[in-house]
Tab-separated table of C-alpha atoms in Angstrom:
chain	number	residue	atom	x	y	z
E	27	MET	CA	14.124	-3.849	-27.307
E	28	GLN	CA	11.639	-5.808	-27.446
E	29	ASN	CA	8.915	-5.120	-30.012
E	30	GLU	CA	5.187	-6.615	-29.852
E	31	SER	CA	5.478	-7.361	-33.614
E	32	MET	CA	7.372	-10.778	-32.148
E	33	ASN	CA	4.035	-11.986	-31.166
E	34	ASP	CA	4.388	-15.972	-30.598
E	35	ASN	CA	1.463	-16.466	-32.417
E	36	VAL	CA	2.265	-14.128	-35.565
E	37	ILE	CA	5.644	-14.730	-36.317
E	38	ILE	CA	6.262	-18.584	-37.241
E	39	PRO	CA	9.980	-19.519	-38.370
E	40	TYR	CA	9.472	-22.181	-41.248
E	41	LYS	CA	13.287	-22.624	-42.974
E	42	ALA	CA	16.914	-22.333	-41.857
E	43	LEU	CA	18.607	-20.085	-44.067
E	44	SER	CA	22.418	-21.453	-43.513
E	45	LYS	CA	24.117	-24.996	-43.024
E	46	GLU	CA	26.759	-23.208	-41.653
E	47	ASN	CA	24.759	-20.938	-38.914
E	48	PRO	CA	22.379	-23.138	-38.060
E	49	ASN	CA	20.700	-20.646	-35.646
E	50	LEU	CA	19.568	-18.608	-38.742
E	51	TYR	CA	15.349	-18.829	-39.730
E	52	LEU	CA	13.578	-17.054	-42.321
E	53	ALA	CA	10.091	-16.372	-40.608
E	54	LYS	CA	6.985	-15.098	-42.102
E	55	ASP	CA	4.323	-12.691	-40.057
E	56	LYS	CA	0.708	-14.172	-40.332
E	57	LYS	CA	-1.109	-10.808	-40.103
E	58	THR	CA	1.010	-9.141	-42.730
E	59	ASN	CA	2.773	-12.105	-44.571
E	60	ARG	CA	6.292	-10.116	-44.361
E	61	ASN	CA	9.402	-12.138	-44.362
E	62	TYR	CA	12.025	-11.770	-41.245
E	63	VAL	CA	15.112	-13.468	-40.201
E	64	LEU	CA	15.036	-14.968	-36.588
E	65	LYS	CA	18.371	-15.446	-35.111
E	66	PHE	CA	18.639	-17.735	-32.268
E	67	PHE	CA	21.274	-17.300	-29.684
E	68	PRO	CA	21.065	-20.302	-27.440
E	69	TYR	CA	21.987	-19.908	-23.674
E	70	GLN	CA	24.817	-22.065	-22.084
E	71	ASN	CA	24.531	-22.806	-18.434
E	72	ASP	CA	21.528	-20.891	-18.514
E	73	THR	CA	23.357	-17.429	-18.983
E	74	ILE	CA	22.604	-15.252	-21.606
E	75	PRO	CA	24.596	-15.649	-24.612
E	76	GLN	CA	27.678	-13.031	-24.740
E	77	SER	CA	27.525	-13.027	-28.344
E	78	PHE	CA	23.696	-11.729	-27.947
E	79	ILE	CA	25.005	-9.114	-25.815
E	80	ASN	CA	27.802	-8.151	-27.679
E	81	GLU	CA	24.944	-7.416	-30.862
E	82	SER	CA	22.803	-5.574	-29.114
E	83	TYR	CA	25.079	-2.927	-29.215
E	84	LEU	CA	24.610	-2.081	-32.555
E	85	TYR	CA	20.797	-2.569	-32.944
E	86	ASN	CA	19.864	1.160	-32.536
E	87	ILE	CA	22.412	2.291	-35.290
E	88	THR	CA	20.363	2.906	-38.195
E	89	HIS	CA	21.207	3.445	-42.002
E	90	PRO	CA	19.992	2.708	-45.463
E	91	ASN	CA	22.837	0.102	-45.888
E	92	LEU	CA	22.234	-1.728	-42.860
E	93	ILE	CA	19.358	-4.260	-41.846
E	94	LYS	CA	17.257	-3.305	-39.445
E	95	VAL	CA	16.641	-5.152	-36.197
E	96	VAL	CA	12.582	-5.262	-35.823
E	97	GLY	CA	12.537	-6.864	-31.927
E	98	THR	CA	14.490	-8.838	-29.829
E	99	ARG	CA	13.716	-11.195	-26.750
E	100	LYS	CA	16.382	-12.095	-24.071
E	101	LYS	CA	14.824	-15.030	-22.713
E	102	GLU	CA	12.631	-17.908	-24.627
E	103	ILE	CA	12.129	-21.379	-24.799
E	104	ILE	CA	12.355	-22.441	-28.278
E	105	THR	CA	12.090	-25.875	-29.864
E	106	LYS	CA	15.385	-27.198	-31.926
E	107	ASP	CA	16.235	-30.604	-33.510
E	108	ASN	CA	13.076	-31.469	-31.383
E	109	LYS	CA	14.090	-30.357	-28.049
E	110	GLN	CA	12.959	-27.376	-25.701
E	111	VAL	CA	16.214	-24.742	-25.031
E	112	LEU	CA	16.338	-21.584	-23.653
E	113	ALA	CA	17.479	-18.936	-25.913
E	114	ALA	CA	17.950	-15.211	-27.021
E	115	ILE	CA	16.068	-14.358	-30.126
E	116	THR	CA	16.931	-11.168	-32.866
E	117	MET	CA	14.082	-10.653	-35.353
E	118	MET	CA	15.651	-8.666	-38.345
E	119	GLU	CA	14.520	-7.350	-41.952
E	120	TYR	CA	14.670	-9.869	-44.653
E	121	ALA	CA	16.958	-9.465	-47.427
E	122	PRO	CA	15.610	-11.446	-50.294
E	123	TYR	CA	18.359	-10.875	-52.794
E	124	GLY	CA	21.069	-11.745	-50.357
E	125	ASP	CA	24.083	-9.635	-49.404
E	126	PHE	CA	26.333	-7.041	-51.105
E	127	ALA	CA	29.582	-9.435	-51.823
């Protein structure tokens, strides 16, 4: 699943969401002003992360109580800690009021 709404010129990550998971970022669509969550899966040894593959099996499941995956990218160069790294990316709906716990 790759979505044109993940255009690099439109979706801008601007805030880390979790100290426990440094690969989750709040991002804003500049055209619609809508918030999304970007989850980065850094490559290891130029190999797509198994965690991205495992999660991708769940992306087509739809239910009103599940966060919707809006788009994915299997191979992108991102800047993290002032370094360029290869990563897979998932873009999800943003739930501003947290989880159900």
